[in-house]
Coordinates of C-alpha atoms and ligand atoms in Angstrom, one line a residue:
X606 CA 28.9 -18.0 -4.7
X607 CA 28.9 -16.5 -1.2
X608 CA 26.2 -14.0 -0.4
X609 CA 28.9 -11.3 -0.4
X610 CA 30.0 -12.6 -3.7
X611 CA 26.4 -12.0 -4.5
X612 CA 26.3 -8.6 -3.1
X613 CA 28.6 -6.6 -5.0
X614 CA 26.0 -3.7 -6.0
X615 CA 27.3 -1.8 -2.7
X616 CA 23.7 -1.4 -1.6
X617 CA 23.1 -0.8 2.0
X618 CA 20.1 -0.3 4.4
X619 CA 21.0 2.6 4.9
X620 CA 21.9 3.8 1.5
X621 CA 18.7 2.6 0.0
X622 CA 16.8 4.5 3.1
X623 CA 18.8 7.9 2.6
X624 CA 18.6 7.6 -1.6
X625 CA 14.9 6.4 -1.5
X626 CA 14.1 9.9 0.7
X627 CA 16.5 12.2 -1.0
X628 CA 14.9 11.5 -4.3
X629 CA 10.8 11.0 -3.4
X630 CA 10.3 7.8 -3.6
X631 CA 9.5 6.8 0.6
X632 CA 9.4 9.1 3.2
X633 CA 8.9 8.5 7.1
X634 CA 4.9 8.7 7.5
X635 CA 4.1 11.9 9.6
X636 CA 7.6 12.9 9.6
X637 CA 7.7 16.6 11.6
X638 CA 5.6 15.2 14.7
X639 CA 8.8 12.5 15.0
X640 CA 7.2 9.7 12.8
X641 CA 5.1 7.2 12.6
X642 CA 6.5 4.0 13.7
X643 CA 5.5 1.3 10.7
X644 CA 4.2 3.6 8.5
X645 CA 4.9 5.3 5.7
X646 CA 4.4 8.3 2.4
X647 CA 5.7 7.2 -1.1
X648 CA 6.5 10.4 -2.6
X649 CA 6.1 11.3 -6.2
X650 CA 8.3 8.5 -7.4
X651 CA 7.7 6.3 -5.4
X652 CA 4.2 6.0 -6.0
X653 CA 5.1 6.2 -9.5
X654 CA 6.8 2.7 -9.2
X655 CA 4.7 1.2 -6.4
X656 CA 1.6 1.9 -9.3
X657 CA 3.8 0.5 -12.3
X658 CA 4.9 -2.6 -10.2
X659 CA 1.1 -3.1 -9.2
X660 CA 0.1 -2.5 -13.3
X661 CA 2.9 -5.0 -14.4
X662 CA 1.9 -8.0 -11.8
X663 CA -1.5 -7.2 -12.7
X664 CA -0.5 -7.8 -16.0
X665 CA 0.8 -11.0 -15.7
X666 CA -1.9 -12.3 -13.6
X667 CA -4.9 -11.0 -14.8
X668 CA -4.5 -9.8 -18.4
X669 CA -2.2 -12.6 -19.7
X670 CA -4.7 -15.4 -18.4
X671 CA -8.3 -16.0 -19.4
X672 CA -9.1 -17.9 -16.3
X673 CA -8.0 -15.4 -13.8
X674 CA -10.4 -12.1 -13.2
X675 CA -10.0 -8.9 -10.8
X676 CA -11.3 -8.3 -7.5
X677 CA -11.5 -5.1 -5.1
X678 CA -13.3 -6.1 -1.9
X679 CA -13.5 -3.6 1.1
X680 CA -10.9 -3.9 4.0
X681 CA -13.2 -3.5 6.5
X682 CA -15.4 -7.3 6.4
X683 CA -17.9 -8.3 8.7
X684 CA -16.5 -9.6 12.0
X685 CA -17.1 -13.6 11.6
X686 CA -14.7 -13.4 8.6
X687 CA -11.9 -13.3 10.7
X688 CA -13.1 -16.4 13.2
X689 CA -13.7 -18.1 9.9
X690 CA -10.7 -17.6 8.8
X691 CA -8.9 -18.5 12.0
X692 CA -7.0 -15.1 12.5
X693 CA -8.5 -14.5 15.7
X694 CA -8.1 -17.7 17.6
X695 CA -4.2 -17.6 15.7
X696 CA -2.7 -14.6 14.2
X697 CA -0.4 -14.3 16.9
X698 CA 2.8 -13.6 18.0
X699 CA 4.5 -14.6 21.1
X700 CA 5.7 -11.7 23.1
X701 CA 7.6 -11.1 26.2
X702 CA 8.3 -7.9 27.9
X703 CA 11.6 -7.0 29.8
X704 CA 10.8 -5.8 33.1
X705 CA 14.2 -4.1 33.5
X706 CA 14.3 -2.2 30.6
X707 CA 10.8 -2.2 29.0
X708 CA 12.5 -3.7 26.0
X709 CA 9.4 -6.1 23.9
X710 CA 10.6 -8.8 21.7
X711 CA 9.1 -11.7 20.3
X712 CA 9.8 -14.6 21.5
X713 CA 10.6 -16.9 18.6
X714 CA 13.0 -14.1 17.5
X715 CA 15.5 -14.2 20.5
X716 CA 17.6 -17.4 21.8
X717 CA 15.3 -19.7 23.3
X718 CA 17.7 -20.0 26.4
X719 CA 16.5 -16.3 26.9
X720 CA 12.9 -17.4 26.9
X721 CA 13.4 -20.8 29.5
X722 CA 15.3 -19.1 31.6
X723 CA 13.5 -15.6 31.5
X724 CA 16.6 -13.1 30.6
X725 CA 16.7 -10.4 28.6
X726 CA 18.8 -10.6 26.0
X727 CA 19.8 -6.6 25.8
X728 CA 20.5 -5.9 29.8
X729 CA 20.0 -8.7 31.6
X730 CA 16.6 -8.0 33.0
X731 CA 13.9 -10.5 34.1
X732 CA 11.4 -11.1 31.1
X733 CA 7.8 -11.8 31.6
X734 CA 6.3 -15.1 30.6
X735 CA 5.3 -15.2 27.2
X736 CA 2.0 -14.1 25.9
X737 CA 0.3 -14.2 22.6
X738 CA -0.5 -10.9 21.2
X739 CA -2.9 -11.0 18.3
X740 CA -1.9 -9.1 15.1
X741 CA -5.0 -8.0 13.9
X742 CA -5.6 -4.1 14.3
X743 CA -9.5 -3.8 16.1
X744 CA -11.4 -1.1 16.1
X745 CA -15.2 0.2 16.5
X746 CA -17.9 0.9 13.9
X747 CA -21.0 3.2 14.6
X748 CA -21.2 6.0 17.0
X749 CA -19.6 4.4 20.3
X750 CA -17.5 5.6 22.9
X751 CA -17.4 2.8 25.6
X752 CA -15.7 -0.5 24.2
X753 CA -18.8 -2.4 23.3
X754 CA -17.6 -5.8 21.6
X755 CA -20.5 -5.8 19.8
X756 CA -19.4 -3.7 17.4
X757 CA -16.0 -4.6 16.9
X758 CA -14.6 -4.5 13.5
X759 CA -10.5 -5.2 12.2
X760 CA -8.7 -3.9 9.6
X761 CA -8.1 -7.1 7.4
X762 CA -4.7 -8.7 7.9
X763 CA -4.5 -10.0 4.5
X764 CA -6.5 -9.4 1.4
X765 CA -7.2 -13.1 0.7
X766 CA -10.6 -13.3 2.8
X767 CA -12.2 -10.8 0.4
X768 CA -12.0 -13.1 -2.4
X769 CA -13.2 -15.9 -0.6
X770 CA -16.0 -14.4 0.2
X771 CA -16.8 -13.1 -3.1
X772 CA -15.9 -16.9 -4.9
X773 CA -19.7 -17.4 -5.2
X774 CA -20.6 -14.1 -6.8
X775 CA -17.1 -14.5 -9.5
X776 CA -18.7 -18.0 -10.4
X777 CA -22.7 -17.0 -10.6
X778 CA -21.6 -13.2 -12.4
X779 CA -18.7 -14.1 -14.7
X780 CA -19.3 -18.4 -14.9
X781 CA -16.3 -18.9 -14.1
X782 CA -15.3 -22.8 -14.5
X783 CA -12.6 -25.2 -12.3
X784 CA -9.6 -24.0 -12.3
X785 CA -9.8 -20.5 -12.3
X786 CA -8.4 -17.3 -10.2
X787 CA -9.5 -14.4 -8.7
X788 CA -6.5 -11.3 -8.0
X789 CA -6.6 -8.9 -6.1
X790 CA -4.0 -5.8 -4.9
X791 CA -4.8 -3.4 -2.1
X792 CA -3.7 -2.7 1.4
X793 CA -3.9 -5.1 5.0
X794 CA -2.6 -3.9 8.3
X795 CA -1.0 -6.3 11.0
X796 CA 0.1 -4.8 14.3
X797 CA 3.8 -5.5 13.9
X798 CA 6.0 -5.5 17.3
X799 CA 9.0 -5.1 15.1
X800 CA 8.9 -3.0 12.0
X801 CA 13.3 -2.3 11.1
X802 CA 14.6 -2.4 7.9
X803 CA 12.8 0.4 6.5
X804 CA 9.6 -0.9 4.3
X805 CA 10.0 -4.5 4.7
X806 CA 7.8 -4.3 7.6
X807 CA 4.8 -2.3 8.7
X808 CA 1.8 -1.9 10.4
X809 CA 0.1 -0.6 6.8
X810 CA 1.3 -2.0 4.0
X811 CA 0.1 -3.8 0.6
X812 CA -0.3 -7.0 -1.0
X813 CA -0.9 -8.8 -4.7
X814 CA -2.6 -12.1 -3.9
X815 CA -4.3 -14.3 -6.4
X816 CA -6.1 -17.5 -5.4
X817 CA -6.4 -20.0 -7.9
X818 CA -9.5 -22.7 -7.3
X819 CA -8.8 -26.3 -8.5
X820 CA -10.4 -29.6 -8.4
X821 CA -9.5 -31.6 -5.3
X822 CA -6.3 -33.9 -6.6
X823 CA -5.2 -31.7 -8.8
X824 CA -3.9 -29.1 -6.1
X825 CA -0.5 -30.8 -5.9
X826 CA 0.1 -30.6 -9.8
X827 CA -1.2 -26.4 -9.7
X828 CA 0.4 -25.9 -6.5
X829 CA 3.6 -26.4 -8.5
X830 CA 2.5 -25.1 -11.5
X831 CA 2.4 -21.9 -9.7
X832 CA 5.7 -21.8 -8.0
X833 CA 7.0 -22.4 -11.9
X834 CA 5.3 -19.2 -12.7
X835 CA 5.9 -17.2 -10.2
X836 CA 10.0 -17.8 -10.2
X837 CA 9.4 -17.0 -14.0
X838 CA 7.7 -13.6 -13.0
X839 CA 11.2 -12.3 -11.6
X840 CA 13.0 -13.5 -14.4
X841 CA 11.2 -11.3 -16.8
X842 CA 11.2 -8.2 -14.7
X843 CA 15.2 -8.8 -14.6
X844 CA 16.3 -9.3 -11.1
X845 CA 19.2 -11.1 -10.1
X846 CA 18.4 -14.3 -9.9
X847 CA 21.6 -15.5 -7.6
X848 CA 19.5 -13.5 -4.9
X849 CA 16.5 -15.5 -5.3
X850 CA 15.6 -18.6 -3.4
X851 CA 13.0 -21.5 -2.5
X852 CA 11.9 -21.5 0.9
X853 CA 9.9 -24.9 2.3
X854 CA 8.0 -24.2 5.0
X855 CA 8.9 -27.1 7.6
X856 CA 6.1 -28.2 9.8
X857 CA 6.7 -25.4 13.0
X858 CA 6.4 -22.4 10.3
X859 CA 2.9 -23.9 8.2
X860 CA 0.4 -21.1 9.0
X861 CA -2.8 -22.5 10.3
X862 CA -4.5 -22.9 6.9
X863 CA -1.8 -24.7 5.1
X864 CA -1.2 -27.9 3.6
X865 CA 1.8 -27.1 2.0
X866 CA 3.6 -23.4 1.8
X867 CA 7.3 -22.1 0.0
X868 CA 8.7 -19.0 0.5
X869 CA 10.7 -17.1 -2.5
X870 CA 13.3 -15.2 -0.6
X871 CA 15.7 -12.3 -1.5
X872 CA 18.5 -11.6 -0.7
X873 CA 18.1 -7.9 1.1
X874 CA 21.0 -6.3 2.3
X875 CA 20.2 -7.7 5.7
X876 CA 19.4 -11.9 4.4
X877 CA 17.6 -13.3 3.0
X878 CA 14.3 -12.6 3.8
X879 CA 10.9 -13.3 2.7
X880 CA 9.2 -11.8 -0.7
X881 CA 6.3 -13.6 -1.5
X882 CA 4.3 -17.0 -0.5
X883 CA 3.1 -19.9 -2.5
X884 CA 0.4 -21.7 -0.7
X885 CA -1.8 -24.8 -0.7
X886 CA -4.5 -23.3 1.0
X887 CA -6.1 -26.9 0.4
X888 CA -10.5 -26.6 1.4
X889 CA -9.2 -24.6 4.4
X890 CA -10.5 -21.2 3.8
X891 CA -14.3 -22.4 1.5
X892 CA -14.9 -25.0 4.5
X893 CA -14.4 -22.7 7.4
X894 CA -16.6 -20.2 5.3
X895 CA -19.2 -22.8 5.0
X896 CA -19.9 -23.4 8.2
X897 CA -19.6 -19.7 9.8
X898 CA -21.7 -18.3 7.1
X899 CA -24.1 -21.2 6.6
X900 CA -24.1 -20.7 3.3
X901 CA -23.5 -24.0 0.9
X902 CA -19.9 -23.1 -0.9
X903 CA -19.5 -25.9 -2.8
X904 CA -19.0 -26.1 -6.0
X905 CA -21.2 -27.6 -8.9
X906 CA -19.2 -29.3 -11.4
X907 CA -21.1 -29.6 -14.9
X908 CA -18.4 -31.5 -16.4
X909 CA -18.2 -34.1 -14.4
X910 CA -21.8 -35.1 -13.8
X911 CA -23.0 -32.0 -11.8
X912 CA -20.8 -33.0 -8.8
X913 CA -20.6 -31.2 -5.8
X914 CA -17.6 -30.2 -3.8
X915 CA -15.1 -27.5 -2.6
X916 CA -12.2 -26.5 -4.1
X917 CA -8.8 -26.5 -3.2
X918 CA -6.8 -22.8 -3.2
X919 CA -3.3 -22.1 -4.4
X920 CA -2.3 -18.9 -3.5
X921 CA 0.0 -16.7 -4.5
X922 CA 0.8 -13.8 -2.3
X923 CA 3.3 -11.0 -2.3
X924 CA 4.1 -8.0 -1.0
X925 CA 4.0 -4.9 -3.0
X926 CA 5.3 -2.5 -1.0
X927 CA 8.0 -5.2 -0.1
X928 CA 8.8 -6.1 -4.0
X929 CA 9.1 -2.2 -4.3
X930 CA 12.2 -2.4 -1.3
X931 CA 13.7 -5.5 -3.2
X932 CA 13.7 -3.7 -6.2
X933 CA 15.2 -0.8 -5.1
X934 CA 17.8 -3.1 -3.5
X935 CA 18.5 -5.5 -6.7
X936 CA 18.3 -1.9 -8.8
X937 CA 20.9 0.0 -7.0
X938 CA 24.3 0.1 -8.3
X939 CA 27.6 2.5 -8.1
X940 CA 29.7 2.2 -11.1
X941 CA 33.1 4.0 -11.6
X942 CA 32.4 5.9 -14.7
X943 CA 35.1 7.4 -17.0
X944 CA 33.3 9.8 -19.5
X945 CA 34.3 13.0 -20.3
X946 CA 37.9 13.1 -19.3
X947 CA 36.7 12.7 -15.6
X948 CA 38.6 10.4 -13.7
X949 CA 37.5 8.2 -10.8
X950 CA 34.2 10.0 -11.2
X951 CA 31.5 7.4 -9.5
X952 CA 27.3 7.0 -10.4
X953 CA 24.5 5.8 -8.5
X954 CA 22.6 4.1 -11.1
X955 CA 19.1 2.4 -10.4
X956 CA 18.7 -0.7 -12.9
X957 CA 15.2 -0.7 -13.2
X958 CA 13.3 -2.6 -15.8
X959 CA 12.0 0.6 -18.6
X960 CA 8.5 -1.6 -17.9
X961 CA 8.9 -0.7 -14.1
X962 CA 10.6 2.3 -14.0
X963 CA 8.8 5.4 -12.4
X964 CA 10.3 7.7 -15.8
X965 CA 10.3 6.1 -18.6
X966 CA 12.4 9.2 -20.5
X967 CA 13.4 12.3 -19.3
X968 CA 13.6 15.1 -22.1
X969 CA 16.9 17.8 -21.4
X970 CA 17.5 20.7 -23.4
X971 CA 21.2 21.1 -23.9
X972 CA 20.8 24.8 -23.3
X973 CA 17.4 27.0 -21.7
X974 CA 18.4 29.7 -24.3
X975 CA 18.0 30.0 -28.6
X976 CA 14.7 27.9 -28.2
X977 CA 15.9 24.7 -27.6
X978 CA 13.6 24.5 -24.4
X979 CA 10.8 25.4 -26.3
X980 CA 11.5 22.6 -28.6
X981 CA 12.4 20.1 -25.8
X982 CA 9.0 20.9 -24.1
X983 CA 7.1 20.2 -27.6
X984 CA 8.8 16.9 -27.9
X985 CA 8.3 15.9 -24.8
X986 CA 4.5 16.7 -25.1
X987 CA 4.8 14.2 -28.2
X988 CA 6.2 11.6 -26.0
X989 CA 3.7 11.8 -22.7
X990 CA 0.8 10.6 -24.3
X991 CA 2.6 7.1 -24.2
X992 CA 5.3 7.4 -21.7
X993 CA 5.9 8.6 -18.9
X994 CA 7.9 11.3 -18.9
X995 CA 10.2 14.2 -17.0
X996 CA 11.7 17.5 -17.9
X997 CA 14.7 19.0 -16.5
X998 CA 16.4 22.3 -18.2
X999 CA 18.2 23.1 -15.3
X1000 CA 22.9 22.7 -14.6
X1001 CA 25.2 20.6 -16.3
X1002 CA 23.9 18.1 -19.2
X1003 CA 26.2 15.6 -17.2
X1004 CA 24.8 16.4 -13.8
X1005 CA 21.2 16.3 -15.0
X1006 CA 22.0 12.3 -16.5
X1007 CA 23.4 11.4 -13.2
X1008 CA 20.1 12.5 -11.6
X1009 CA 18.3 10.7 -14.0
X1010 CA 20.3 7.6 -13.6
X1011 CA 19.8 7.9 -10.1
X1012 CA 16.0 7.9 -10.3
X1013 CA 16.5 4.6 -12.3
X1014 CA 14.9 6.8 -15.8
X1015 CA 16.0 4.1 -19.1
X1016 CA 16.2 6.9 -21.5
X1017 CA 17.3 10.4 -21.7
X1018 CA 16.7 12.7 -25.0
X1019 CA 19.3 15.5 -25.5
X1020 CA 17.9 18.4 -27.6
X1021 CA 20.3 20.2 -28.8
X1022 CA 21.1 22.7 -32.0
X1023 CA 21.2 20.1 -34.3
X1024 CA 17.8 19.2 -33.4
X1025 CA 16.6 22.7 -34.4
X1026 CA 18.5 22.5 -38.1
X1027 CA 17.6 18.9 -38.6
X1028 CA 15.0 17.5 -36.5
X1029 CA 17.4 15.2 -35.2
X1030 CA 18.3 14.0 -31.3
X1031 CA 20.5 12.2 -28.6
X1032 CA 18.9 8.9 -27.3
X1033 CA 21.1 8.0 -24.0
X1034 CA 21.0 4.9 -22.5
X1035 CA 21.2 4.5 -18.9
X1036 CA 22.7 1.1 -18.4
X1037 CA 25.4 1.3 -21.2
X1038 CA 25.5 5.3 -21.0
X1039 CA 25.3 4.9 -24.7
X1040 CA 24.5 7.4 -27.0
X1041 CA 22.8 7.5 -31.1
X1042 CA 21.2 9.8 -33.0
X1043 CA 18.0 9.9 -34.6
X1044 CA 15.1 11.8 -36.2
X1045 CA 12.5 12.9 -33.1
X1046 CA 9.4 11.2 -35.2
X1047 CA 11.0 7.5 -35.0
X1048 CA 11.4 8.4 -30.8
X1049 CA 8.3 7.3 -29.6
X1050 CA 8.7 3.6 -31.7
X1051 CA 12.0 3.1 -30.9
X1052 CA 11.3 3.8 -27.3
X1053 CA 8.2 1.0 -27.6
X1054 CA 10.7 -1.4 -29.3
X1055 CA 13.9 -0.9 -26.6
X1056 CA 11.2 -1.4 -23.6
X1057 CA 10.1 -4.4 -25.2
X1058 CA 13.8 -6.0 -25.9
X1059 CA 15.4 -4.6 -22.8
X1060 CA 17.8 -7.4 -21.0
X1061 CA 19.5 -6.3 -17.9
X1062 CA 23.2 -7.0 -18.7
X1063 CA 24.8 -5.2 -15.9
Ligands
GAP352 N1 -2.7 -14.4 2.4 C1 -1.5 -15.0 2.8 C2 -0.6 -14.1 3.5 O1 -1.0 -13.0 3.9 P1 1.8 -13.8 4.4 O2 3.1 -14.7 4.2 O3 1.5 -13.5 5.8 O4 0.7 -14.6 3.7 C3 2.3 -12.5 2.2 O5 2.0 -12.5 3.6 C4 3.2 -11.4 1.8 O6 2.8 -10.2 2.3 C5 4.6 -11.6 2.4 O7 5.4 -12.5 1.6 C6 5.2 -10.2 2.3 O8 5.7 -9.9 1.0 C7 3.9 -9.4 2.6 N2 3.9 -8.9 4.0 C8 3.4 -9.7 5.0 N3 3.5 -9.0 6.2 C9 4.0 -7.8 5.9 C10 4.4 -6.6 6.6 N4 4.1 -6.5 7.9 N5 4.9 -5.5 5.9 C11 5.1 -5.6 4.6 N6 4.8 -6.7 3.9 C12 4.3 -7.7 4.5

């Protein structure tokens, strides 16, 4: 199938952009001083589904697994992490600077004949050689002015290094045994030179990483383990699997601390691109630890005669904020919709999973007047206890589904006058547009069991 093939949903950039700010979910961080480059606000749905997507992967990583326990460390770390670690010798990216027209680009992004032979590849221009520009954002702790290094600090670059540090404390606190995990979610900064295409990337944004500690020769075996598991992840939260793909790292792309590293990529509106990172850390991270710290990380295996060693580290590591833009991406959809003796009337439908979705059900009395809101508001105060919920009284019933639709919400529930004789309401579906009838007490179980069954079929 070509990727066009693949791409039928109609979703563009710039669609996604204008419906993602029309409706709350992202908008442009410090918007009315001229924005923020690589940053920015998730409205009130959008931090509705950043939180539900963070809940579900927690979910699957923590809660479904006995060996795998939480983790929140602090993102500001003490300042030999990072030469541990090896970010400050080599998170970098090559840069070069057009003298003509002040244009910066990175290097490995432009065609290398532009590089050799020093010419800009916009005007023309001379470029400057190249020079290495370190990621990391650096800043100062304690009451200083001047720029004393001695009290440099960074905003971490990845929320992996908090874990490592903490392996030792998980194993003494919780007794954790080979293999086991440690998962963590919460924001890393990187100085970006170029942040386009909206959210996929920024200066602040936030990860899900989960590093999994395993005997030394057994790496290979988890290391693929966890790619298994990981492609299986998507499947369940229904995305379109055509736009998924394995990415090998070849030997030019390994970051510094990997044996072996796969990308899953998307398929975004713009390529495929990136979503998350499988890694063989391999002793990388525990050795380099070792030594900076002083401190003996290895680890002391009772079954197998009280040997000492460190572990290997498969990691898992995705974007959050970034699986929030795929989903809005593999969600979106514009369907030509015939109901009510409308012709060639179109929707903008978001496909979200019910588990994922910022509204579970939106409540909509058919009219404000003869008490129906009254009763709409009672049942949906039934209903929020489990589910989250919306109410909207106000135009059109068929207006009010479209904006429901378009905020991606699985389930609508007309009141209407039947519901006052009999107790009785409408259960819409968003993907099929479907509607049945049934008595408000069976709602909230029937909205528990649909959730639970839900296949994307469109
Ligand atoms: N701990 C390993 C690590 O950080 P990475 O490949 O640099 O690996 C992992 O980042 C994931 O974090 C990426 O797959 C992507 O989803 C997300 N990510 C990285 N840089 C990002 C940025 N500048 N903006 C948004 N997401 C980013």
């Amino acid at each position: 199938m070509s990727e066009s093939q693949i791409y039928q949903g109609a979703a563009t950039m710039d669609k996604i952009t204008s419906l993602a700010k029309r409706r709350g979910f992202v908008f442009q961080s410090s918007e009315i001083y001229g924005g923020q480059n690589g940053a920015w606000d998730y409205g009130p749905l959008g931090v509705e589904l950043k939180n539900r997507i963070a809940r579900n992967w927690w979910k699957e990583m923590v809660q479904l697994h006995d060996e795998i326990v939480g983790l929140d460390a602090a993102i500001l770390m003490h300042p030999r992490v990072w030469e541990a670690s090896g970010h400050v010798e080599n998170f970098t990216d090559p840069l070069v600077d057009c003298k003509k027209c002040k244009t910066r680009f990175r290097a490995d992004q432009i065609p290398p004949e532009c590089v050799s032979e020093k010419k800009c590849p916009e005007c023309g221009g001379e470029l400057t050689d190249t020079r290495k520009f370190n990621l990391m954002f650096k800043t100062h702790i304690g009451p200083i002015e001047s720029n004393d290094d001695n009290n440099v600090i960074y905003l971490r670059p990845e929320t992996a290094q908090g874990i490592y540090v903490n392996y030792k404390n998980i194993i003494q606190s919780n007794r954790m045994k080979l293999p086991f995990g440690i998962a963590q979610i919460g924001k890393a900064f990187r100085n970006e030179i170029v942040t386009k295409n909206f959210i996929f990337r920024t200066c602040e944004f936030e990860q899900m990483e989960m590093q999994y500690f395993v005997k030394p020769g057994t790496d290979v075996e988890w290391f693929n383990e966890w790619k298994k598991r990981r492609w299986a992840y998507y499947e369940k939260l229904g995305i379109k699997m055509e736009r998924l793909r394995w990415h090998q790292h070849g030997a030019d792309e390994l970051a510094h601390y990997a044996k072996d590293a796969y990308d899953i990529e998307y398929l975004f509106p713009m390529g495929w691109k990136e979503l998350e990172g499988v890694h063989n850390r391999s002793q990388y991270d525990l050795t380099r630890h070792t030594k900076y710290s002083g401190k003996d990380l290895q680890y002391i295996d009772q079954d197998d005669g009280n040997k000492k060693y460190i572990p290997f580290i498969i990691e898992t590591s995705a974007g959050l904020t970034r699986t929030l833009l795929m989903l809005l991406c593999d969600a979106y959809d514009e369907e030509k919709v015939a109901d009510k003796g409308v012709e060639d009337d179109w929707r903008t439908v978001l496909r979200f999973h019910p588990a994922i979705a910022p509204v579970t059900v939106a409540v909509l009395p058919l009219q404000k007047k003869d008490g129906l809101a009254e009763l709409a508001r009672d049942i949906r105060a039934g209903l929020r206890e489990d589910f989250a919920t919306d109410y909207d009284q106000g135009g059109a019933i068929g207006r009010r589904y479209r904006r429901q639709d378009e905020a991606g919400t699985p389930f609508c529930v007309t009141v209407d006058y039947e519901t006052k004789e009999n107790g009785s309401v409408t259960l819409r579906f968003r993907d099929s547009m479907e509607q049945i009838r049934l008595p408000r007490e069976e709602l909230a179980s029937r909205l528990f069991q649909e959730i639970k069954a839900y296949k994307r079929t469109k």
